[in-house]
Coordinates of C-alpha atoms in Angstrom, one line a residue:
X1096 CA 44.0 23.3 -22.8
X1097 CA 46.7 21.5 -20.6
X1098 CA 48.9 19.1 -22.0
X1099 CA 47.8 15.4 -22.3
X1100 CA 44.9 16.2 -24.2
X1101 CA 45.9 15.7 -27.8
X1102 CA 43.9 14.6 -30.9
X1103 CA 42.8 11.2 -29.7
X1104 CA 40.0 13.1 -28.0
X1105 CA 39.1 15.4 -31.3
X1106 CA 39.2 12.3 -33.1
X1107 CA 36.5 10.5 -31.2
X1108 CA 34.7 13.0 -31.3
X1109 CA 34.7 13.5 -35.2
X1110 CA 33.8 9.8 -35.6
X1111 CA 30.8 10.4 -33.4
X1112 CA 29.7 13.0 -35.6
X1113 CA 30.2 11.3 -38.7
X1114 CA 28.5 8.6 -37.5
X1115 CA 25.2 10.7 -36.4
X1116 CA 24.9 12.9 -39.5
X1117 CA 25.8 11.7 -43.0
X1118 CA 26.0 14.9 -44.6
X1119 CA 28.2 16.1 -41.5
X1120 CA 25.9 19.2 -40.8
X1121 CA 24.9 18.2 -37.1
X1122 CA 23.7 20.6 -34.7
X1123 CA 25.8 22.2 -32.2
X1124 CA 23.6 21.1 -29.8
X1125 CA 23.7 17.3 -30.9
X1126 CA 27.4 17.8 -30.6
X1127 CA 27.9 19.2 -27.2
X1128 CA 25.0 16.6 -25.8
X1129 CA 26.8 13.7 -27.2
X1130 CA 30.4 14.9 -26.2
X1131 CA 29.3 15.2 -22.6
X1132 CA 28.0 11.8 -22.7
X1133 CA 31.4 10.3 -24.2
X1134 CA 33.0 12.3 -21.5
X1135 CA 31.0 11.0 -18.7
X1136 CA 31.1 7.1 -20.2
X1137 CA 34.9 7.4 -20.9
X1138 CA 36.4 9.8 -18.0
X1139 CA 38.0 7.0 -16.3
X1140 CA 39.2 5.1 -19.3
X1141 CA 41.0 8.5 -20.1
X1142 CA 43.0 8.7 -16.8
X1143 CA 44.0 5.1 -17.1
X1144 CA 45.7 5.4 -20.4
X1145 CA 48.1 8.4 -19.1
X1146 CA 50.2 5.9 -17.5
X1147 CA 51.3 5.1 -21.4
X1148 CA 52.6 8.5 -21.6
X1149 CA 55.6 9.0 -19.5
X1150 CA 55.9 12.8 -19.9
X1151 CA 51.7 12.5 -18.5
X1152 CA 52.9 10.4 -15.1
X1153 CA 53.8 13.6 -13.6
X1154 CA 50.6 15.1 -13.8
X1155 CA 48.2 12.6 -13.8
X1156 CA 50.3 11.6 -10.1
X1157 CA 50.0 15.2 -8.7
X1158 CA 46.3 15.7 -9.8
X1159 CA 45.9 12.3 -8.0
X1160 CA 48.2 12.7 -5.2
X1161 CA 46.0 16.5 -4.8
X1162 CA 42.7 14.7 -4.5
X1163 CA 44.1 11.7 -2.2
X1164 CA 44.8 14.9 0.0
X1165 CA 41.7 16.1 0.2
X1166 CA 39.9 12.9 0.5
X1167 CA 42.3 12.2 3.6
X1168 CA 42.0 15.3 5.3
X1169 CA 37.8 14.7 4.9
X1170 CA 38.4 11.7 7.0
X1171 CA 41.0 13.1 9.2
X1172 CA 39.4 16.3 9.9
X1173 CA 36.4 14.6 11.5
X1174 CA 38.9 13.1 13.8
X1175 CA 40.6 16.0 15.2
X1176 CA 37.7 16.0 17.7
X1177 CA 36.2 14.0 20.0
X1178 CA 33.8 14.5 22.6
X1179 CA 35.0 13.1 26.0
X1180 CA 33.0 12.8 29.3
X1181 CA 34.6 12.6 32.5
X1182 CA 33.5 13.0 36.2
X1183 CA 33.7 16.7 37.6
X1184 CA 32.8 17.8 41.1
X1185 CA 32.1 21.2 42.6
X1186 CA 30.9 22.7 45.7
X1187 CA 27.3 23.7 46.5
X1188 CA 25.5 26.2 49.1
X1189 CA 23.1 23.8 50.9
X1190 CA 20.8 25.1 53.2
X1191 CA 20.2 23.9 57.0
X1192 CA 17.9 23.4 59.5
X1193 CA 19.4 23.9 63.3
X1194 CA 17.8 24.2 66.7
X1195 CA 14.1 25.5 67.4
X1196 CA 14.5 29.5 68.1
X1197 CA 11.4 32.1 69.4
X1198 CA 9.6 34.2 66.5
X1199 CA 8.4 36.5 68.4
X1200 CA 7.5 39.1 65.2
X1201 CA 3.7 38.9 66.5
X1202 CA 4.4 40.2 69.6
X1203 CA 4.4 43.1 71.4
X1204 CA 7.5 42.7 73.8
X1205 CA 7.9 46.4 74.7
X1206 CA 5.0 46.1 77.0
X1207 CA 4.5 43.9 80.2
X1208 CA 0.7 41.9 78.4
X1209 CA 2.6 41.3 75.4
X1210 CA 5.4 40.0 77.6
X1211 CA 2.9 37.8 79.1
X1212 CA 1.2 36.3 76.5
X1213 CA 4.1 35.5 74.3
X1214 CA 5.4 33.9 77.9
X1215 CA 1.9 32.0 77.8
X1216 CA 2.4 30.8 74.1
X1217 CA 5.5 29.9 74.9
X1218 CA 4.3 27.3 77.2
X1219 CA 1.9 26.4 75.5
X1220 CA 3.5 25.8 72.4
X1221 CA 6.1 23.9 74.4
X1222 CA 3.3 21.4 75.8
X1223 CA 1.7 20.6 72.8
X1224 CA 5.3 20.1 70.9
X1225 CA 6.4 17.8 73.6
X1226 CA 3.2 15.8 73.6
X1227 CA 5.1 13.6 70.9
X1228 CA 7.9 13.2 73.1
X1229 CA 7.1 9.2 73.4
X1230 CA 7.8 8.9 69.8
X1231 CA 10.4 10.6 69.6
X1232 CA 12.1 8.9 72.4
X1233 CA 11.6 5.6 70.6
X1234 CA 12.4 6.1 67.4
X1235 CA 15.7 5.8 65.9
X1236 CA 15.5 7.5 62.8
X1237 CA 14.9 11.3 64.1
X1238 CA 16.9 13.1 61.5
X1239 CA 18.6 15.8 63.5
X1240 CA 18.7 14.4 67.1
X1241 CA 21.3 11.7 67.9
X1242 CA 21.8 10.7 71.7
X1243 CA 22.4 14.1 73.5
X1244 CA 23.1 16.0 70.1
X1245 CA 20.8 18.4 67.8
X1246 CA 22.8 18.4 64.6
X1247 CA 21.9 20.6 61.2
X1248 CA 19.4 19.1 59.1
X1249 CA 20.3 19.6 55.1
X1250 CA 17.9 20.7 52.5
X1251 CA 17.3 17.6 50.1
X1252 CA 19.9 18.6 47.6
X1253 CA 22.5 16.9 44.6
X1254 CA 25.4 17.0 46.9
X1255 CA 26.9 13.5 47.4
X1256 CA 29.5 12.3 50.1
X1257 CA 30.0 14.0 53.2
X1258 CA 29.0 17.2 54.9
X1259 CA 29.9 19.0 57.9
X1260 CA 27.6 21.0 59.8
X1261 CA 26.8 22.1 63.5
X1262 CA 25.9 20.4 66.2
X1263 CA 25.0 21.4 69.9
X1264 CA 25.1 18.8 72.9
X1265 CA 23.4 18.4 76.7
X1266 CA 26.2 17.9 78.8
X1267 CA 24.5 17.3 82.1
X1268 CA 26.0 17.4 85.3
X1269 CA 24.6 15.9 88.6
X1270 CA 25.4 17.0 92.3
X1271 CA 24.1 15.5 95.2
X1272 CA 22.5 17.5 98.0
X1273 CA 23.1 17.7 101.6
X1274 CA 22.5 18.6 104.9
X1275 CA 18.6 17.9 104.7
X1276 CA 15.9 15.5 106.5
X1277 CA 12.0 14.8 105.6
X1278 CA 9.3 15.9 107.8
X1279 CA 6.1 13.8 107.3
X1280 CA 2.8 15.8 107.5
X1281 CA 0.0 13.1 107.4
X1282 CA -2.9 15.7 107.3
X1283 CA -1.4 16.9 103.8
X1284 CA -1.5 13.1 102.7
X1285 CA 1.2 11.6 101.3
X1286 CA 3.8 14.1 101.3
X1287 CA 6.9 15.2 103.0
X1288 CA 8.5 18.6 103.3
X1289 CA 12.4 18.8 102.6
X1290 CA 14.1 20.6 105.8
X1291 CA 17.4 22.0 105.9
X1292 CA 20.2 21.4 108.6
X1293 CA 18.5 25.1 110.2
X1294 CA 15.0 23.7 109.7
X1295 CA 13.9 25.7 107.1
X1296 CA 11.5 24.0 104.9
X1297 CA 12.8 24.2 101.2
X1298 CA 10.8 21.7 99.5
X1299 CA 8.7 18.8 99.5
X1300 CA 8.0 15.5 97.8
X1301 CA 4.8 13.2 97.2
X1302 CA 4.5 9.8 97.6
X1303 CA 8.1 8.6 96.6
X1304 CA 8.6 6.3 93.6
X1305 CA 12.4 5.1 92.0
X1306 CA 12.7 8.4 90.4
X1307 CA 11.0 11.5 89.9
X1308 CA 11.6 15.1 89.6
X1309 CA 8.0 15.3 91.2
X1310 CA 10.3 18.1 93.8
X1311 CA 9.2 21.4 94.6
X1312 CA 12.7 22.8 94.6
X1313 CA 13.2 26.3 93.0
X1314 CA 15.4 26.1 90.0
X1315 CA 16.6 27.8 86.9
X1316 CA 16.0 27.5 82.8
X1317 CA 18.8 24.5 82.7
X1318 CA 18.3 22.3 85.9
X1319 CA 16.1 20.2 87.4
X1320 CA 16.0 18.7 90.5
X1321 CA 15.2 14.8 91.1
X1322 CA 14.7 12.7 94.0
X1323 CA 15.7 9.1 93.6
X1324 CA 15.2 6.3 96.3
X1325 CA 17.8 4.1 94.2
X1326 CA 21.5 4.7 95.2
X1327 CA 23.6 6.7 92.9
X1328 CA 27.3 6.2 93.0
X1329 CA 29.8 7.7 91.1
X1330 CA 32.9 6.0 89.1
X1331 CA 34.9 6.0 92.6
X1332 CA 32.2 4.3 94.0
X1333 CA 31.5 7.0 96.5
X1334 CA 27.4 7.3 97.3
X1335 CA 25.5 10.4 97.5
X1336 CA 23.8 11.8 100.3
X1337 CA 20.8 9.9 101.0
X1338 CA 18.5 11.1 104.0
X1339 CA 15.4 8.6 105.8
X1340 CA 11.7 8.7 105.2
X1341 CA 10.6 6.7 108.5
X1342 CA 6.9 7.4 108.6
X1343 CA 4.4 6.8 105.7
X1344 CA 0.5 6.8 105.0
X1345 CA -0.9 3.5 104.8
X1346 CA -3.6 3.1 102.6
X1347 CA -5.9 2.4 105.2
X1348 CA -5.2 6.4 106.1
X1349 CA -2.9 5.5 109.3
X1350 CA 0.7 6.2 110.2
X1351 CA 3.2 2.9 109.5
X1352 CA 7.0 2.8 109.8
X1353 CA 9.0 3.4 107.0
X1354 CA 13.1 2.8 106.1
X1355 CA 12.8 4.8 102.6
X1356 CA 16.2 6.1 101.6
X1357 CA 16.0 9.2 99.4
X1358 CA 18.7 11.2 97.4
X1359 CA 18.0 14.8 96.3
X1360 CA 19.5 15.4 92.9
X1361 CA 20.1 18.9 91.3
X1362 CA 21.3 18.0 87.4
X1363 CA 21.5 20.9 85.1
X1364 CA 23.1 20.8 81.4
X1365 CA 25.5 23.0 79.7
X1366 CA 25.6 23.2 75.7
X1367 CA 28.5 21.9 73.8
X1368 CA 29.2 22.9 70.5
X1369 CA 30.1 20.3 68.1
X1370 CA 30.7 19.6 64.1
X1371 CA 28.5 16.6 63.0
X1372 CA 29.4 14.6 59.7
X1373 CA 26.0 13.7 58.1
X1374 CA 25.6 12.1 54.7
X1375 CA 24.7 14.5 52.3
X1376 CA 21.6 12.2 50.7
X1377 CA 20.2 9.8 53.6
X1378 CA 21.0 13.2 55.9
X1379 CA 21.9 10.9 58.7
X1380 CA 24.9 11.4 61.4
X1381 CA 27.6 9.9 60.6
X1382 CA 29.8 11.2 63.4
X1383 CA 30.3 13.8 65.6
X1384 CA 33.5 15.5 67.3
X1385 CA 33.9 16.0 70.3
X1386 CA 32.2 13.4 71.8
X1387 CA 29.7 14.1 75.2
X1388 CA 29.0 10.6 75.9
X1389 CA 30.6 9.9 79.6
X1390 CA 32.3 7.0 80.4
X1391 CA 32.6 8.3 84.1
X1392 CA 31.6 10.7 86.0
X1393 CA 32.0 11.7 89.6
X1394 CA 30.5 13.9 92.5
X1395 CA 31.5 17.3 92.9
X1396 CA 33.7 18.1 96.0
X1397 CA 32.2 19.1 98.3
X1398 CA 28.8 18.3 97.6
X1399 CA 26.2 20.8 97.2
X1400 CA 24.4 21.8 100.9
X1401 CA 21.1 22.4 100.6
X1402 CA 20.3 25.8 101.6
X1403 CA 18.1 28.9 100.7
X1404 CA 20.9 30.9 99.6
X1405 CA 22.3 28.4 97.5
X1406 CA 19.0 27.2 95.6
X1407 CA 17.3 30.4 94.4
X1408 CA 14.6 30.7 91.2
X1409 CA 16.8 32.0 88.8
X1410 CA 14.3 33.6 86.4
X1411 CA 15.7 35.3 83.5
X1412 CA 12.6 35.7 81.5
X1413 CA 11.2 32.9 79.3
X1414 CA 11.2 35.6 76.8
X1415 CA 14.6 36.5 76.9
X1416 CA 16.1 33.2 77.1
X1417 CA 17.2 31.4 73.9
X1418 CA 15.1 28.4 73.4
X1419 CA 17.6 25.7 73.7
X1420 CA 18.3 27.2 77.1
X1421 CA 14.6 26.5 78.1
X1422 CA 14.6 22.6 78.3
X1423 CA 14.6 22.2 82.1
X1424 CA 12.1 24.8 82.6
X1425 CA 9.7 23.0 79.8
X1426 CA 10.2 19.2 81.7
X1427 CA 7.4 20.5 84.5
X1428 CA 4.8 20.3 80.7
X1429 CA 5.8 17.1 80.0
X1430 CA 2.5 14.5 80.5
X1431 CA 2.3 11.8 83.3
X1432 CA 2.5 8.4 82.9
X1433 CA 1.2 8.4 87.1
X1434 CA 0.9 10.4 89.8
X1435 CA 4.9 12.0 90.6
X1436 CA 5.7 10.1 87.1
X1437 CA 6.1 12.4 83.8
X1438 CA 7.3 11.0 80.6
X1439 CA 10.6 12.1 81.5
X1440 CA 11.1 10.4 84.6
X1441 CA 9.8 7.0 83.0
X1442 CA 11.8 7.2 80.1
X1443 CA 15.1 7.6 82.5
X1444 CA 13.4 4.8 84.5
X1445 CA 13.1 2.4 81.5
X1446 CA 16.9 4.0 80.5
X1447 CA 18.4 3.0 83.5
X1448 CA 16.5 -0.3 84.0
X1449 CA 15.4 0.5 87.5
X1450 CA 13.6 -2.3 89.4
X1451 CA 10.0 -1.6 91.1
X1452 CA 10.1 -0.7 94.4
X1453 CA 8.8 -4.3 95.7
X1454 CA 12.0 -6.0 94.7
X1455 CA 13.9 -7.4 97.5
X1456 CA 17.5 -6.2 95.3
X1457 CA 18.9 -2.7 95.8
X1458 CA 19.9 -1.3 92.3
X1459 CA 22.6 1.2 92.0
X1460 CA 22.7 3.5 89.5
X1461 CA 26.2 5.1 88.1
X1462 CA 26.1 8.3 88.0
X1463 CA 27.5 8.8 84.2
X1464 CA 24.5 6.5 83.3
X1465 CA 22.0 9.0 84.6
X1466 CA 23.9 12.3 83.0
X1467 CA 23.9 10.5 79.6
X1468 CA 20.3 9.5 79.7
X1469 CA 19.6 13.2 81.1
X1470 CA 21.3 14.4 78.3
X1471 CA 19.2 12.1 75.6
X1472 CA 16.3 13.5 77.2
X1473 CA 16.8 17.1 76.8
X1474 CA 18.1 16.9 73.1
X1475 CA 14.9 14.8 72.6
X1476 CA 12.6 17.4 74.4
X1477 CA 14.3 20.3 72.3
X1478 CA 13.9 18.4 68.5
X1479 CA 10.1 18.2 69.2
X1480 CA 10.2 22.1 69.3
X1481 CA 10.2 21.5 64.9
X1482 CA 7.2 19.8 65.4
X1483 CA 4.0 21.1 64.9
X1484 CA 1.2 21.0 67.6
X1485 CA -1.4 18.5 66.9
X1486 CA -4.7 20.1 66.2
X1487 CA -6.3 18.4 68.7
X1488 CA -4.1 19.6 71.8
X1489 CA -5.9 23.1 72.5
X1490 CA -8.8 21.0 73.6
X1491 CA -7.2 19.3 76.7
X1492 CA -7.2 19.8 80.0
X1493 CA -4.2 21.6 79.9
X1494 CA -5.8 24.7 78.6
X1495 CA -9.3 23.9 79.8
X1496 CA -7.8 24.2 83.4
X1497 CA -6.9 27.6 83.3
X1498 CA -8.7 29.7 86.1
X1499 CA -8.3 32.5 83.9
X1500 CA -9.2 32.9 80.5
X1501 CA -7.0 31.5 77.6
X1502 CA -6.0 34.6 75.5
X1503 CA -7.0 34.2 72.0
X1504 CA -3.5 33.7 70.5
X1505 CA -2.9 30.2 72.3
X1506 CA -6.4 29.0 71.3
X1507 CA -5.4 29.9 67.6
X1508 CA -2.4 29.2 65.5
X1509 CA 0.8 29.4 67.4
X1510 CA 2.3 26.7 65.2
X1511 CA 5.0 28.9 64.0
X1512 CA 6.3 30.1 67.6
X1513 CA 8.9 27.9 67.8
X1514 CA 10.9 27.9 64.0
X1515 CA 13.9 26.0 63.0
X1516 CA 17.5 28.8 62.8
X1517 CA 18.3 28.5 59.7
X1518 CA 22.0 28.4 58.1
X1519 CA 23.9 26.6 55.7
X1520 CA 27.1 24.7 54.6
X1521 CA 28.7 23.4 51.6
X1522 CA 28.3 20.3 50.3
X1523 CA 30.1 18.6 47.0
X1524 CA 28.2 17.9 43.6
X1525 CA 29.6 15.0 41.2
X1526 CA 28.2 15.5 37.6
X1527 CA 29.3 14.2 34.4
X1528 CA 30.9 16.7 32.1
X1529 CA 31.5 16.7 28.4
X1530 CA 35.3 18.2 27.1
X1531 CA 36.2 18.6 23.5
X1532 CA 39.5 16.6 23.0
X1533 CA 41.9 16.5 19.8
X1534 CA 43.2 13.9 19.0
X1535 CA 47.4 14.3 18.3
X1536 CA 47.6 11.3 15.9
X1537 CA 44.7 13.1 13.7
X1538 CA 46.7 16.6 14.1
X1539 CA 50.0 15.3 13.0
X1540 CA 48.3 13.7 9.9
X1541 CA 46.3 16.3 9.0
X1542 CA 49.4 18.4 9.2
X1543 CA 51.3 16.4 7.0
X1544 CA 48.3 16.4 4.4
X1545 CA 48.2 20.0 4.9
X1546 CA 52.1 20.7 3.8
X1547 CA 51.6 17.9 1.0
X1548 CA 49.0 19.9 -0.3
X1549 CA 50.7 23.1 -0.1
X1550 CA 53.3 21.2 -2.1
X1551 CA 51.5 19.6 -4.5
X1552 CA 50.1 23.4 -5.7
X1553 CA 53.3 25.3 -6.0
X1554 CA 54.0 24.5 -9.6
X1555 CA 50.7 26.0 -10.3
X1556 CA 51.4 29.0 -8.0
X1557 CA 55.0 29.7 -8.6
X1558 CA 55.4 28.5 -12.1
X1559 CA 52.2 29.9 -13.7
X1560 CA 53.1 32.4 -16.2
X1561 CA 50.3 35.4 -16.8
X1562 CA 50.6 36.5 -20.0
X1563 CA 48.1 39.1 -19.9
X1564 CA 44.0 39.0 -20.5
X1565 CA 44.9 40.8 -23.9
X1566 CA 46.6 37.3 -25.7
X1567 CA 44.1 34.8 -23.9
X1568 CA 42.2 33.4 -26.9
X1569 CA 38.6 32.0 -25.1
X1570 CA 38.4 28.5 -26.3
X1571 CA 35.3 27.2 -24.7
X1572 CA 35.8 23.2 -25.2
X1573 CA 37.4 20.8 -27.5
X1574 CA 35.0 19.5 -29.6
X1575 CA 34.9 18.6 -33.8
X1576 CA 33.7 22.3 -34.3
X1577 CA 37.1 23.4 -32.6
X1578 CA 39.2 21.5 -34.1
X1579 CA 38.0 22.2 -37.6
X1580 CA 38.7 26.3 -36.2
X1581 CA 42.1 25.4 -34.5
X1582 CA 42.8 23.4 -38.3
X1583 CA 41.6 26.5 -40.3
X1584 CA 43.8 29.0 -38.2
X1585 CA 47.3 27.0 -37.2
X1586 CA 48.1 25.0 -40.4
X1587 CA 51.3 25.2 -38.8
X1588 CA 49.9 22.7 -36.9
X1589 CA 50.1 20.2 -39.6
X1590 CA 54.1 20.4 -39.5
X1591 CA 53.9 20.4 -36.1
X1592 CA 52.0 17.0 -35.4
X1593 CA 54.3 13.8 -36.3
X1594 CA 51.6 11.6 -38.5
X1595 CA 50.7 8.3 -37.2
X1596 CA 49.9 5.2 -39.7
X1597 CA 47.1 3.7 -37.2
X1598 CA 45.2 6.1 -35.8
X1599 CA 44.8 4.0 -32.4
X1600 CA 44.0 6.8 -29.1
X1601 CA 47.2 5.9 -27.5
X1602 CA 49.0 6.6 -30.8
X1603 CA 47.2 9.6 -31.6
X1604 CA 47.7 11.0 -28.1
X1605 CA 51.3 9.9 -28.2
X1606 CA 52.3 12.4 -31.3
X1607 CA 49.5 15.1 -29.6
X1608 CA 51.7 15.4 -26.7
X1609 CA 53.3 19.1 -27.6
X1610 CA 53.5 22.1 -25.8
X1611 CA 52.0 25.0 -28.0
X1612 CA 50.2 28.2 -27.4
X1613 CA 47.3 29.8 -29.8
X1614 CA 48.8 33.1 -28.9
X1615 CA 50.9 34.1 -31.5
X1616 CA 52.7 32.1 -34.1
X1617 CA 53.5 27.9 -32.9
X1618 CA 57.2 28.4 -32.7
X1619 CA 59.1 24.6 -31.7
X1620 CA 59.6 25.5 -28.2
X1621 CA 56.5 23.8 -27.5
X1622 CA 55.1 25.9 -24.7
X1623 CA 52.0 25.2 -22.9
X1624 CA 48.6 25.6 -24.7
X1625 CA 46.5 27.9 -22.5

């Protein structure tokens, strides 16, 4: 029993009794039931009137102060966290498409038939991939090809922002040949033979037409030569070497004078490597470094003589040779648009904006403008290698043609000769991340509530005096039945308690406010009941 419980409370008690039972024999049942619902009813009243007692403030403060505590630190504690989101980036493996390269896992290279049909596939792969060559030429959203560059294609992936990846570019080069006439044969129709300065024939040429590689000159994997009966100047203005047709077929069939001026052209291309900055969503070129696109150009000095030693077949073997290497020896597929006219020659005659023959002007072409369109033309012709081959292009005439039969691999799925190289580069991820965060203004309060609390207990932890399991008496509550036992076995109690004239609660709980202890004899030192 701690102090500030006195005989106010026994009192009320009592009278509740009294007033339930006349004879004062209640059950102990009806006594504990009815106490707890006083005590329920009157709990708060009970705290309130402590102020009245000054040697009750102390406790009645700490016991509140205690419970403040803990009612702030159950709204503080919730508060030492919080949840935070914030933007977070990292990097990511992305996966790329580069240039077209052979897979050649289906062939048998070790012997000289599998060398040639994988050589045939090869070719014929190439015609039916550049069969959408138009398209591509006039479209300006080919994902990979920009001007004269193949860059990396990117997976579709999260990444956002920028990416660098490889790039290769065409840089073609044109020379001018020399040291040659035409020699008109009229029984072979329209068509001239190309003679050197020693009068060896080297090549010859159909009816002639602005521009046209329509040339039988010998030539490697990476040129191809063009005639051109449009002048070509260079950035000094210097003219290439052009020689006279002066007799042509009319179309009547006989012989007619002709003043025809005609340049032979030899324009191979040499691969630049590059870094290309795409966006990592839209996958679209941003830029590229360094930078191909000529703003002049000019002839090589001296020029290049036309001779047999000079111009040889340089044959390496299709098989051999990278892919991307292959583009000038894959411009003799490409499809006419006319006779001595391929889709190549028409789209760098629509490039260069060349006027018909008929027009009484003479164009001149620079010679950077014809490199850079070169150079558009063989990236173009080496992106359609990711193309598939339509289904319907094994039954042209290209393979109908053939004097020999077409070996069953080109007549069935050679869609997956030419493959993209695979590789990859890293691109950046942005993603919202969640952090816990504590909150310093909640840490230093609950802190503070922490030590009050610590405080607030010591007089119960210090101060608390054990006197042993042994003296304890149990007293289970504080009800009529105990005081009547606590009456019956401390009469000393009787000298003990001041008497009151009105037995009012604050009164009675005014002269009940003694320190005593049912262990041994009440002596006047008052100590704590326990």
């Amino acid at each position: 029993m701690s102090h500030g419980h006195s005989r106010g409370d026994s009192g009320s008690e009592a009278l509740l009794g009294f007033a339930s039972a006349t004879d004062g024999e209640v059950p102990k049942t009806l006594l504990d039931s009815a106490a707890t619902l006083l005590r329920l009813g009157s709990a708060m009243v009970h705290v309130c009137k402590q102020r009245v007692i000054p040697a009750s403030v102390i406790g009645v403060l700490s016991a509140f102060l205690y419970l403040g505590n803990i009612l702030a630190l159950h709204i503080t504690i919730p508060a030492l966290f919080s949840l935070q989101s914030f933007n977070s980036s990292r990097s990511i493996l992305v996966i790329t498409q580069g240039v077209p390269v052979y897979n050649l896992s289906g062939y048998n290279l070790s012997s000289e038939n599998g060398r040639s049909e994988a050589e045939f596939d090869i070719f014929t792969q190439a015609a039916g991939s550049l069969s959408s060559l138009p398209s591509v030429l006039q479209s300006t959203a080919a994902v990979g090809l920009h001007g004269g560059t193949l860059y990396d294609v990117l997976e579709p992936n999260p990444g956002e922002g920028n990416v660098t990846v490889n790039a290769t570019a065409f840089n073609v080069t044109c020379n001018c040949l020399t040291d040659f006439k035409f020699q008109f044969f009229p029984d072979r129709g329209p068509s001239w033979d190309v003679i050197s300065k020693d009068g060896t024939h080297l090549a010859s040429i159909d009816e002639p037409w602005i521009m046209s590689s329509s040339v039988s000159l010998p030539s490697d994997t990476r040129s191809v030569p063009f005639y051109s009966t449009t002048k070509i100047v260079d950035s000094s203005g210097k003219e290439g070497f052009q020689a006279k047709i002066t007799q042509t077929l009319t179309s009547a069939g006989s012989l007619a004078g002709s003043n025809i001026s005609v340049e032979l052209l030899w324009c191979s291309y040499a691969l630049v490597s590059q870094r290309a900055t795409v966006d990592a969503q839209s996958r679209q070129l941003i830029g590229v470094t360094p930078n191909i696109t000529k703003e002049a150009s000019f002839w090589a000095s001296p020029m290049l003589s036309l001779s047999v030693e000079n111009i040889t077949n340089v044959d390496d073997g299709f098989v051999t040779t990278p892919l991307i290497d292959m583009a000038a020896a894959f411009y003799g597929s490409l499809q006419s648009v006319s006779m001595g006219v391929s889709v190549g020659d028409f789209f760098v005659i629509q490039e260069l904006n060349l006027l018909p023959l008929s027009s009484n002007q003479t164009p001149r072409i620079a010679l950077h403008e014809l490199e850079n369109a070169l150079s558009v033309l063989f990236a173009s012709m080496m992106w359609t290698g990711n193309i598939a081959v339509p289904p319907w292009y094994k039954y042209t005439s290209f393979l109908s043609g053939q004097d020999t039969p077409v070996p069953p691999s080109s007549t069935g799925n050679i869609s997956g000769l030419f493959q993209s190289a695979q590789g990859n580069t890293t691109a950046t991820e942005h993603f919202i991340q969640t952090r816990l965060d504590l909150s310093m203004m909640a840490v230093l309060a609950g802190l503070v509530l922490s030590i009050t609390l610590i405080l607030l207990s010591l007089p119960s932890i210090i101060f608390h005096k054990n006197r042993g399991d042994d003296q304890i008496v149990p007293i289970e509550g504080t009800g009529f039945l105990h005081s009547i036992w606590l009456y019956r076995n401390h009469p000393e109690l009787e000298a003990l308690l001041e008497q009151v004239e009105h037995p009012s609660d604050n009164d009675l709980r005014e002269a009940g406010m003694v320190r005593i202890s049912l262990n041994g004899e009440v002596t006047q030192d008052r100590t704590y009941l326990e």
